[in-house]
Amino acid sequence: MEITLLFLPLIASIISGFFGKYIGDRNSEIVTSLFVSISAILALILFYNVIFNHYENNIVVASWINSGTLNVNWSIKVDALSSVMLVVVTFISSLVHIYSIGYMSHDPHKTRFMAYLSLFTFAMLTLVTADNFLQLFFGWEGVGLCSYFLIGFWFKKDSANAAAIKAFVVNRVGDFGFALGIFLIFYLFGTVNYSEVFEQVPQIIDKKLLFLGIYIKAIDLICILLFIGAMGKSAQFFLHTWLPDAMEGPTPVSALIHAATMVTAGVFLVVRCSPIFEYSPLTLNIITIIGMTTAFFAATVALVQTDIKKIIAYSTCSQLGYMFFAAGVGAYNVAMFHLFTHAFFKALLFLGSGSVIHSFKEEQNINEMGAVYKKLPYTWILMIIGTLALTGFPFLSGFYSKEAIIEFAYLRGNTVGYYAVGVGIFTALLTSIYSWRLIFKTFHGSYNNKKLKIEQMQESPIVMLLPLIILSLGAIFAGFLFKDLFIGHGGENHFWGESIKFLNPLSTEHPPLWIVLTTPILVILSIPISYYLFVKNKEIPNWFANSNKPIYNFLVNKWYFDELYNVIFVQFSKKIGLYFWKVFDVKIIDRFGPDGISSLIKNLSIKASKFQTGFIYQYAFMILLGFSALLTFLILN
């Protein structure tokens, strides 16, 4: 069953990619959607077995590398952690495949798009089922490659190409750190298999290494390098700049890759490596700080964005920050709980925004929308459900997971944990404000689109709405149904087994009442406040923006990270590149290499051609000279 689950998306990708033009667009859509849906059903069965039968397995598909002490198999590791990820990846992917049938109906390259989606799903499944770091890295790079393909799917758009390249390059920075971490693991442990590495970790706790002229604990260095990889893939602060630009890809791509699956790979990596991270308090504190900084930063930027997909993209970035600071305070299971619930409501919001864009004929500016809730009633209701879940409205899925993160950060009892609580609560308020700003500007107020008459607005087809309805059920019930399974009750949690290691058991105390009530109260109060600001009295936000231009411009320009990186890295790299091109390539390599040789041959050919006169006496003279030279050579030797 596990092998079928893993390879069905790959088979679907091959069929659609190589034989799509023979079987037709519709058959390609059916095959890819069907195969990935079967994988989703198998993943649910597997998840059921893990929950109720405590099923675990490690299936060796093939022997991959055997060289010296490096022995790596291609395996399918099934445990509690991988079973959760399998459900998230296959379930969201199957719904995105079905949704894409409607969303991409007018695109001439549907077979290529469906092939990319299925290939991405296979790479992600490879990543989460790995039992060693090398297979994990293979899947890691696979999803990065597919992300590049899908972001730049409309390759005739310069902005799409630029976004794809940006995503690829920024991720390479994180991947470089991740690769160094894997090299260091092999250097220290002589293996890259999870079980063997995790067993040996306690033996190197006091070992120090000289790195960049500084003596640092080996365990801290490993964890920091692994976390750098997670930062790139999960768009954390400093390596986040690629995620908003990635919205240039089709909306289903945003829902699949940049909401529910690929960007959660970094969180999965940290949780999978909890037996290593638990021995590095320094790295856990760094993870907490980076996570809460990302959560706050992305929320502030989302407040002033006008592109509907970029607002949700920054929301994703912010929620990933929550997951990381949950992992940073040692609540790995809570991080996975938020990852699980977030997949439902964030995919719902992305696909809902796609439904809006589809109805507005590719318009993405929320200032060009408004007053369409009666024209798009189903999309409106479904996006409100996603927004309520995202903001942590009481008793929806986001409420349970976000509250758990804040509570466990408080119960951690250290300074970093308390800071994380404050940032988390304030960020929750910001999240609620920008989320309702999106809803009110998109569906309420006055109709502002000048290109399309409101009478022309039509609701999306059922093939697009059905995935939204299914996701809305997860957004409503996932938190309530799975809270005890993921977090446990009264300190008891048998679900995770050995897949997550807790060196310091999580606190079983109850947090103060004010911690429990503050966030829900702020979330509820933000709804009428947002309605007043963005529907009833729009002059207040305009006045605030005009009277605080430096702050407003700072947020609109995303804290000027792109401009800063452009000055520090991009322009500098261009200057170095131009210098090496003009001096080394043109003046040295080309001059003395291919250009020089071809020029020399050309000149010699021109000289030699002068002997080709057509006169017999000249040819005879040349023969005589050659014969004389040959005789002289033979006599001398």
XYZ file of C-alpha atoms in Angstrom:
637
model
C 0.000 0.000 0.000
C 2.784 2.417 0.930
C 4.614 1.863 -2.363
C 1.397 2.430 -4.319
C 0.725 5.602 -2.342
C 4.202 6.947 -3.100
C 4.524 6.118 -6.799
C 1.002 6.792 -8.117
C 1.677 10.572 -8.393
C 4.941 9.858 -10.250
C 3.132 7.579 -12.715
C 0.449 10.239 -13.174
C 3.117 12.854 -13.851
C 4.820 10.664 -16.482
C 1.509 9.903 -18.222
C 0.438 13.558 -18.333
C 3.902 14.933 -19.124
C 4.995 12.528 -21.864
C 1.712 11.224 -23.241
C -0.649 14.124 -22.565
C -0.760 15.212 -26.193
C -1.840 11.704 -27.207
C -4.516 11.123 -24.562
C -5.821 14.714 -24.532
C -6.250 17.426 -21.891
C -9.348 15.999 -20.242
C -7.898 12.491 -19.863
C -4.687 13.943 -18.432
C -6.699 15.878 -15.854
C -8.708 12.784 -14.961
C -5.665 10.501 -14.675
C -3.606 12.877 -12.504
C -6.558 13.807 -10.262
C -7.618 10.163 -9.907
C -4.156 8.816 -9.109
C -3.404 11.493 -6.514
C -6.888 11.030 -5.007
C -6.197 7.297 -4.634
C -2.958 8.198 -2.851
C -4.979 10.458 -0.540
C -7.390 7.633 0.307
C -4.467 5.284 1.022
C -2.884 7.969 3.217
C -6.108 8.262 5.227
C -6.190 4.474 5.688
C -2.559 4.568 6.816
C -3.312 7.427 9.223
C -6.208 5.407 10.668
C -3.904 2.415 11.237
C -1.311 4.598 12.934
C -3.922 6.128 15.266
C -5.792 3.001 16.278
C -3.285 0.198 15.673
C -0.052 2.114 16.402
C 1.188 0.955 13.001
C 4.827 1.643 12.131
C 6.916 0.376 9.258
C 10.077 1.045 7.308
C 9.848 -0.427 3.822
C 13.090 -0.626 1.822
C 12.185 0.055 -1.804
C 15.729 -0.311 -3.113
C 19.349 -0.177 -2.071
C 20.531 3.221 -3.208
C 24.166 3.960 -2.248
C 26.738 1.582 -0.790
C 30.169 3.202 -0.632
C 32.511 2.652 2.293
C 30.592 3.481 5.458
C 27.867 5.276 3.499
C 24.936 2.896 3.189
C 21.709 4.543 2.061
C 18.474 2.835 1.111
C 15.478 4.265 -0.692
C 12.891 3.725 2.014
C 9.336 4.517 3.028
C 9.286 5.309 6.737
C 5.804 5.207 8.230
C 5.272 6.541 11.743
C 2.995 9.078 13.411
C 4.894 12.086 12.035
C 5.120 10.905 8.431
C 1.484 9.709 8.470
C 0.306 13.216 9.374
C 2.371 14.714 6.553
C 1.130 12.086 4.093
C -2.479 13.050 4.833
C -1.743 16.768 4.488
C 0.237 16.432 1.244
C -2.011 13.977 -0.602
C -5.327 15.400 0.617
C -4.500 19.020 -0.287
C -2.836 17.936 -3.529
C -5.843 15.892 -4.669
C -8.193 18.830 -4.029
C -5.846 21.200 -5.864
C -5.727 18.814 -8.834
C -9.545 18.775 -9.004
C -9.760 22.549 -8.528
C -7.239 23.073 -11.342
C -9.563 21.374 -13.837
C -11.834 24.407 -13.559
C -9.263 27.115 -12.859
C -6.933 26.175 -15.751
C -9.762 25.374 -18.200
C -8.710 28.132 -20.618
C -4.983 27.447 -20.436
C -3.474 25.756 -23.533
C -0.856 23.862 -21.492
C -3.026 21.962 -19.031
C -1.192 18.651 -19.441
C 2.146 20.223 -18.518
C 0.594 21.921 -15.504
C -0.999 18.724 -14.202
C 2.271 16.841 -14.752
C 4.144 19.425 -12.660
C 1.564 19.215 -9.852
C 1.802 15.423 -9.706
C 5.600 15.474 -9.865
C 5.659 17.946 -6.997
C 3.392 15.646 -4.977
C 5.756 12.705 -5.574
C 8.794 14.765 -4.506
C 7.013 15.905 -1.349
C 6.001 12.328 -0.501
C 9.618 11.242 -1.006
C 10.695 13.955 1.426
C 8.291 13.063 4.240
C 8.753 9.268 3.980
C 12.564 9.348 4.033
C 14.394 7.450 6.751
C 17.705 9.156 6.030
C 18.972 12.654 5.354
C 20.069 11.907 1.782
C 16.615 10.819 0.617
C 15.182 13.771 2.511
C 17.541 16.068 0.597
C 16.512 14.457 -2.702
C 12.858 15.224 -1.998
C 13.853 18.638 -0.654
C 15.530 19.572 -3.925
C 12.746 17.908 -5.916
C 10.052 20.135 -4.451
C 12.328 23.130 -4.995
C 12.689 22.238 -8.671
C 8.950 21.707 -9.108
C 8.327 24.997 -7.330
C 10.571 26.673 -9.917
C 8.617 25.011 -12.752
C 5.234 25.988 -11.320
C 6.035 29.565 -10.298
C 7.393 30.206 -13.787
C 4.648 28.177 -15.482
C 3.554 31.214 -17.502
C 7.114 31.656 -18.714
C 6.203 34.293 -21.293
C 5.617 36.725 -18.408
C 8.881 38.376 -17.350
C 7.595 38.761 -13.788
C 6.892 35.007 -13.562
C 10.399 34.150 -14.764
C 11.949 36.613 -12.333
C 9.887 35.213 -9.442
C 10.843 31.633 -10.308
C 14.537 32.494 -10.442
C 14.289 34.442 -7.185
C 12.614 31.518 -5.414
C 15.228 29.115 -6.773
C 18.221 31.287 -5.796
C 16.988 32.231 -2.297
C 16.205 28.583 -1.570
C 19.719 27.651 -2.679
C 21.073 29.801 0.152
C 19.120 27.784 2.696
C 19.864 24.517 0.908
C 23.594 25.260 1.075
C 23.359 25.434 4.858
C 21.240 22.278 4.901
C 23.788 20.414 2.748
C 26.622 21.489 5.069
C 24.575 20.178 7.988
C 24.199 16.786 6.306
C 27.931 16.680 5.503
C 28.733 17.464 9.131
C 26.346 14.750 10.337
C 28.096 12.182 8.143
C 31.519 13.453 9.239
C 30.647 13.087 12.933
C 28.448 9.996 12.899
C 29.599 8.097 9.797
C 25.991 7.630 8.678
C 23.008 9.648 7.438
C 20.275 7.264 8.585
C 17.930 8.857 11.120
C 17.890 6.024 13.664
C 21.677 5.618 13.708
C 22.283 9.369 13.949
C 19.716 9.920 16.715
C 21.218 7.091 18.798
C 24.702 8.651 18.669
C 23.702 12.258 19.379
C 24.264 12.084 23.198
C 27.883 11.021 22.530
C 28.874 14.347 20.914
C 27.114 16.797 23.247
C 30.445 18.134 24.602
C 32.380 17.894 21.332
C 33.556 21.226 19.882
C 34.577 22.122 16.349
C 36.546 25.017 14.873
C 34.154 26.743 12.471
C 35.052 30.050 10.783
C 37.733 30.627 13.405
C 35.351 30.052 16.328
C 35.072 27.015 18.570
C 31.433 25.977 18.652
C 29.642 22.930 19.997
C 29.183 20.344 17.246
C 25.541 19.785 18.207
C 24.811 23.548 17.988
C 26.504 23.803 14.608
C 24.539 20.861 13.192
C 21.242 22.292 14.404
C 21.971 25.810 13.157
C 22.913 24.526 9.691
C 19.798 22.346 9.512
C 17.667 25.296 10.626
C 19.158 27.508 7.904
C 17.814 24.987 5.402
C 14.427 25.106 7.124
C 14.468 28.920 7.021
C 14.880 28.953 3.259
C 12.193 26.388 2.505
C 9.706 27.793 5.016
C 10.341 31.449 4.115
C 11.505 32.612 7.531
C 12.883 36.058 8.320
C 15.927 36.965 6.155
C 15.129 34.182 3.648
C 11.438 35.059 3.195
C 11.682 37.352 0.170
C 10.874 34.676 -2.415
C 7.444 33.707 -1.053
C 5.361 36.820 -1.928
C 6.869 36.965 -5.431
C 5.989 33.300 -5.913
C 2.355 34.403 -6.262
C 3.146 34.963 -9.950
C 2.348 31.285 -10.478
C -1.228 30.057 -11.012
C -3.368 30.198 -7.858
C -3.605 26.381 -7.432
C 0.190 26.426 -7.164
C -0.029 28.952 -4.342
C -2.498 26.743 -2.484
C -0.502 23.537 -2.929
C 3.091 24.663 -2.590
C 3.051 27.971 -0.770
C 0.324 27.283 1.783
C 0.035 23.668 2.798
C 2.959 21.547 1.635
C 6.378 22.728 0.479
C 6.669 25.639 2.901
C 5.896 23.294 5.798
C 8.898 21.108 4.914
C 11.115 23.257 7.141
C 8.812 22.732 10.121
C 8.746 19.004 9.372
C 12.567 18.949 9.281
C 12.881 20.557 12.719
C 10.259 18.232 14.230
C 11.768 15.128 12.584
C 15.152 16.103 13.996
C 13.794 16.795 17.492
C 16.189 14.125 18.907
C 19.011 16.438 17.760
C 17.467 19.855 18.481
C 16.503 18.857 22.031
C 20.219 18.831 22.915
C 20.790 22.374 21.588
C 19.026 25.004 23.743
C 20.922 27.708 21.839
C 19.377 26.692 18.515
C 15.911 26.304 20.034
C 16.131 29.882 21.300
C 17.254 31.044 17.851
C 14.324 29.189 16.275
C 11.912 30.846 18.721
C 13.309 34.324 18.017
C 13.304 33.876 14.231
C 9.806 32.381 14.362
C 8.218 35.158 16.391
C 10.046 37.822 14.358
C 8.735 36.290 11.140
C 5.202 36.110 12.530
C 5.248 39.792 13.492
C 7.061 41.035 10.383
C 4.768 39.277 7.900
C 1.621 40.411 9.737
C 2.695 44.076 9.639
C 3.410 43.898 5.907
C 0.102 42.147 5.162
C -1.754 45.104 6.738
C -1.031 47.369 3.758
C -0.760 45.020 0.759
C -3.375 45.295 -1.992
C -2.751 42.080 -3.965
C -5.189 39.469 -2.610
C -2.733 36.604 -3.079
C 0.202 38.464 -1.529
C -1.847 39.249 1.570
C -2.508 35.532 2.004
C 1.139 34.768 1.174
C 2.343 37.023 3.998
C -0.278 35.412 6.204
C 1.313 32.041 5.388
C 4.734 33.435 6.249
C 3.358 34.681 9.573
C 1.675 31.380 10.470
C 4.875 29.485 9.668
C 6.532 31.770 12.201
C 4.012 30.532 14.794
C 4.907 26.926 13.945
C 8.616 27.602 14.378
C 8.366 29.345 17.688
C 6.189 26.461 18.888
C 9.014 24.094 17.913
C 11.517 26.492 19.490
C 9.859 26.236 22.899
C 9.925 22.450 22.588
C 6.255 21.961 21.703
C 6.951 20.008 18.509
C 3.580 18.274 18.616
C 1.818 21.645 18.841
C 3.819 22.886 15.845
C 2.587 19.862 13.894
C -0.969 20.479 15.125
C -0.886 24.036 13.754
C 0.701 22.746 10.543
C -2.200 20.300 10.202
C -5.015 22.794 10.840
C -3.285 25.544 8.868
C -3.190 23.331 5.769
C -6.998 23.292 5.626
C -7.845 26.934 6.188
C -4.911 28.383 4.262
C -5.538 26.178 1.218
C -9.193 27.233 1.533
C -8.222 30.914 1.508
C -5.845 30.537 -1.445
C -8.330 28.575 -3.530
C -11.068 30.988 -2.453
C -8.951 33.911 -3.640
C -8.494 32.007 -6.902
C -12.271 31.782 -7.206
C -12.477 35.566 -6.708
C -9.724 36.215 -9.262
C -11.430 33.838 -11.705
C -14.717 35.756 -11.350
C -12.979 39.151 -11.684
C -11.212 38.037 -14.898
C -7.704 37.881 -13.362
C -7.989 41.051 -11.243
C -6.005 40.686 -7.991
C -6.122 44.182 -6.478
C -8.615 44.253 -3.582
C -9.083 47.999 -4.146
C -10.592 47.117 -7.530
C -13.200 44.801 -5.992
C -16.023 45.182 -3.455
C -19.780 44.658 -3.035
C -19.855 41.224 -4.692
C -20.955 39.026 -1.776
C -24.383 38.630 -3.369
C -22.835 37.731 -6.732
C -20.351 35.258 -5.243
C -22.283 33.933 -2.228
C -20.583 30.533 -1.966
C -17.069 31.912 -2.334
C -17.929 34.638 0.203
C -19.200 32.213 2.843
C -16.316 29.792 2.322
C -13.690 32.540 2.563
C -15.293 33.831 5.751
C -14.965 30.322 7.227
C -11.283 30.281 6.241
C -10.780 33.753 7.716
C -12.441 32.817 11.008
C -10.229 29.740 11.261
C -7.079 31.722 10.389
C -7.735 34.434 12.950
C -8.358 31.904 15.706
C -12.045 32.583 16.174
C -13.322 30.447 19.067
C -13.972 26.792 18.333
C -12.703 26.772 14.730
C -9.531 24.853 13.886
C -7.083 27.762 14.088
C -8.341 28.650 17.567
C -7.231 25.349 19.086
C -3.782 25.210 17.481
C -2.871 28.904 17.847
C -4.037 29.039 21.463
C -2.008 25.920 22.205
C 1.129 27.565 20.777
C 0.723 30.684 22.940
C -0.104 28.647 26.057
C 2.892 26.307 25.721
C 5.199 29.255 25.014
C 4.023 30.774 28.298
C 4.383 27.498 30.186
C 7.960 27.140 28.934
C 8.759 29.665 31.650
C 11.862 31.274 30.130
C 12.419 34.817 28.878
C 12.277 33.905 25.194
C 9.001 32.062 25.774
C 7.426 35.107 27.446
C 8.537 37.339 24.577
C 7.034 34.846 22.145
C 3.711 35.034 24.022
C 3.574 38.829 23.736
C 4.502 38.801 20.071
C 2.100 35.940 19.392
C -0.875 37.719 20.959
C -0.142 41.027 19.214
C 0.401 39.233 15.896
C -2.949 37.452 16.341
C -4.610 40.887 16.553
C -2.804 42.071 13.413
C -3.756 38.831 11.656
C -7.412 39.402 12.425
C -7.295 43.007 11.195
C -5.619 42.305 7.830
C -7.731 39.182 7.254
C -11.007 41.060 7.744
C -9.622 43.952 5.696
C -9.287 41.479 2.825
C -12.850 40.183 3.281
C -14.482 43.611 3.617
C -12.576 45.196 0.719
C -13.188 42.204 -1.542
C -16.854 41.463 -0.848
C -18.351 44.533 0.868
C -18.496 48.305 0.510
C -18.833 49.784 -2.978
C -18.064 48.091 -6.286
C -14.821 49.610 -7.618
C -13.935 47.615 -10.728
C -14.029 49.782 -13.858
C -13.133 47.056 -16.356
C -15.940 44.646 -15.492
C -19.569 45.459 -14.785
C -21.013 43.934 -11.628
C -23.774 42.336 -13.695
C -21.120 40.255 -15.455
C -19.893 38.682 -12.207
C -20.491 34.940 -12.011
C -19.860 32.359 -9.327
C -17.136 29.782 -10.020
C -18.116 26.348 -11.392
C -18.841 23.433 -9.062
C -15.508 21.744 -9.893
C -13.815 24.716 -8.196
C -16.293 25.098 -5.324
C -16.333 21.423 -4.283
C -12.692 21.430 -3.036
C -13.466 24.633 -1.136
C -16.427 23.017 0.599
C -14.330 19.993 1.635
C -11.543 22.242 2.926
C -14.068 24.335 4.867
C -15.076 21.219 6.804
C -11.429 20.757 7.812
C -11.180 24.449 8.712
C -14.176 24.095 11.034
C -13.679 20.673 12.639
C -9.974 19.688 12.351
C -8.944 21.510 15.524
C -11.723 20.141 17.703
C -11.424 16.572 16.408
C -7.632 16.228 16.541
C -6.656 18.387 19.531
C -6.411 15.511 21.998
C -4.690 13.269 19.443
C -1.931 15.771 18.642
C -1.478 17.486 22.009
C -2.761 14.888 24.433
C -4.885 15.240 27.514
C -3.520 15.831 30.979
C 0.055 15.348 29.807
C -0.650 11.955 28.250
C 0.155 11.554 24.563
C 0.817 8.134 23.062
C 0.201 9.064 19.439
C 3.654 10.392 18.524
C 5.574 7.479 19.983
C 9.252 7.626 19.033
C 8.722 9.999 16.086
C 9.137 13.052 18.356
C 11.604 13.227 21.244
C 10.901 15.354 24.309
C 14.047 15.635 26.417
C 12.138 17.972 28.752
C 8.499 16.866 28.965
C 5.932 19.562 28.203
C 4.302 21.236 31.172
C 0.960 19.822 32.272
C -0.012 22.948 34.201
C -2.865 25.201 33.146
C -1.909 28.727 32.010
C -3.491 31.762 33.697
C -6.994 32.713 32.615
C -5.813 35.948 31.002
C -3.559 33.988 28.635
C -6.497 31.814 27.619
C -8.950 34.707 27.102
C -6.823 37.552 25.699
C -6.407 36.321 22.130
C -10.034 35.235 21.535
C -11.316 38.563 22.937
C -8.985 40.563 20.674
C -9.966 38.425 17.673
C -13.694 38.962 18.284
C -13.301 42.722 18.901
C -11.255 43.153 15.709
C -14.224 42.196 13.496
C -16.440 45.260 14.199
C -13.335 47.469 14.346
C -12.217 46.255 10.900
C -15.745 46.698 9.529
C -15.803 50.286 10.753
C -12.327 51.058 9.372
C -12.629 49.431 5.951
C -16.335 49.788 5.144
C -17.999 52.502 7.203
C -15.220 55.037 7.592
C -12.471 54.465 5.048
C -10.998 57.907 5.703
C -9.371 56.793 8.960
C -6.954 54.284 7.303
C -6.248 56.858 4.552
C -5.595 59.565 7.143
C -3.323 57.266 9.125
C -1.369 56.345 5.986
C -0.965 59.978 4.922
C -0.006 61.242 8.372
C 2.512 58.438 8.916
C 4.107 58.237 5.481
C 7.493 56.858 6.622
C 5.850 53.962 8.509
C 3.355 53.339 5.708
C 6.096 53.304 3.049
C 8.226 51.084 5.285
C 5.427 48.512 5.405
C 4.371 48.859 1.750
C 7.977 48.250 0.725
C 8.142 45.150 2.967
C 10.671 46.620 5.382
C 12.867 47.394 2.322
C 14.350 43.892 2.318
C 14.301 43.596 -1.473
C 15.995 46.984 -1.873
C 18.570 46.135 0.805
C 19.379 42.759 -0.729
C 19.539 44.385 -4.148
C 22.233 46.810 -2.949
C 24.206 44.329 -0.846
C 24.008 41.159 -2.917
C 22.440 41.612 -6.364
C 24.289 44.726 -7.560
C 27.545 43.527 -6.018
C 27.181 40.131 -7.707
C 26.388 41.788 -11.027
C 29.520 43.942 -10.810
C 31.692 40.922 -10.017
C 30.029 38.968 -12.820
C 30.569 41.743 -15.347
C 34.228 42.097 -14.319
C 34.928 38.373 -14.649
C 33.037 38.272 -17.953
C 34.884 41.214 -19.545
C 38.347 40.476 -18.134
C 38.618 36.697 -17.672
C 36.075 35.421 -20.216
C 36.535 37.888 -23.068
C 40.146 39.051 -22.700
C 41.780 35.844 -21.456
C 39.705 32.683 -22.019
C 38.056 33.722 -25.286
C 41.126 35.571 -26.589
C 43.564 32.722 -26.004
C 40.985 29.975 -26.220
C 38.296 29.444 -28.867
C 38.473 32.955 -30.369
C 42.281 32.939 -30.474
C 42.532 29.460 -32.007
C 39.812 30.160 -34.585
C 41.493 33.482 -35.448
C 44.878 31.772 -35.847
C 43.409 29.030 -38.065
C 41.570 31.639 -40.111
C 44.765 33.678 -40.681
C 46.775 30.555 -41.548
C 44.037 29.499 -43.966
C 44.143 32.910 -45.660
C 47.921 32.662 -45.980
C 47.730 29.094 -47.288
C 45.044 30.016 -49.810
C 47.502 32.346 -51.540
C 49.419 29.278 -52.732
C 46.300 28.023 -54.531
C 46.964 29.999 -57.786
C 46.138 27.317 -60.368
C 49.591 27.490 -62.093
C 51.319 24.130 -62.563
C 54.859 25.525 -62.327
C 54.116 26.973 -58.872
C 52.697 23.630 -57.663
C 55.793 21.868 -59.055
C 58.028 24.342 -57.253
C 56.208 23.678 -53.956
C 56.506 19.915 -54.479
C 60.230 20.323 -55.071
C 60.648 22.386 -51.893
C 58.727 19.815 -49.883
C 60.751 16.946 -51.368
C 64.017 18.768 -50.584
C 62.899 19.369 -46.973
C 61.971 15.708 -46.560
C 65.360 14.530 -47.954
C 67.220 16.918 -45.658
C 65.274 15.601 -42.657
C 65.974 11.967 -43.576
C 69.702 12.581 -44.154
C 70.146 14.428 -40.848
C 68.443 11.620 -38.966
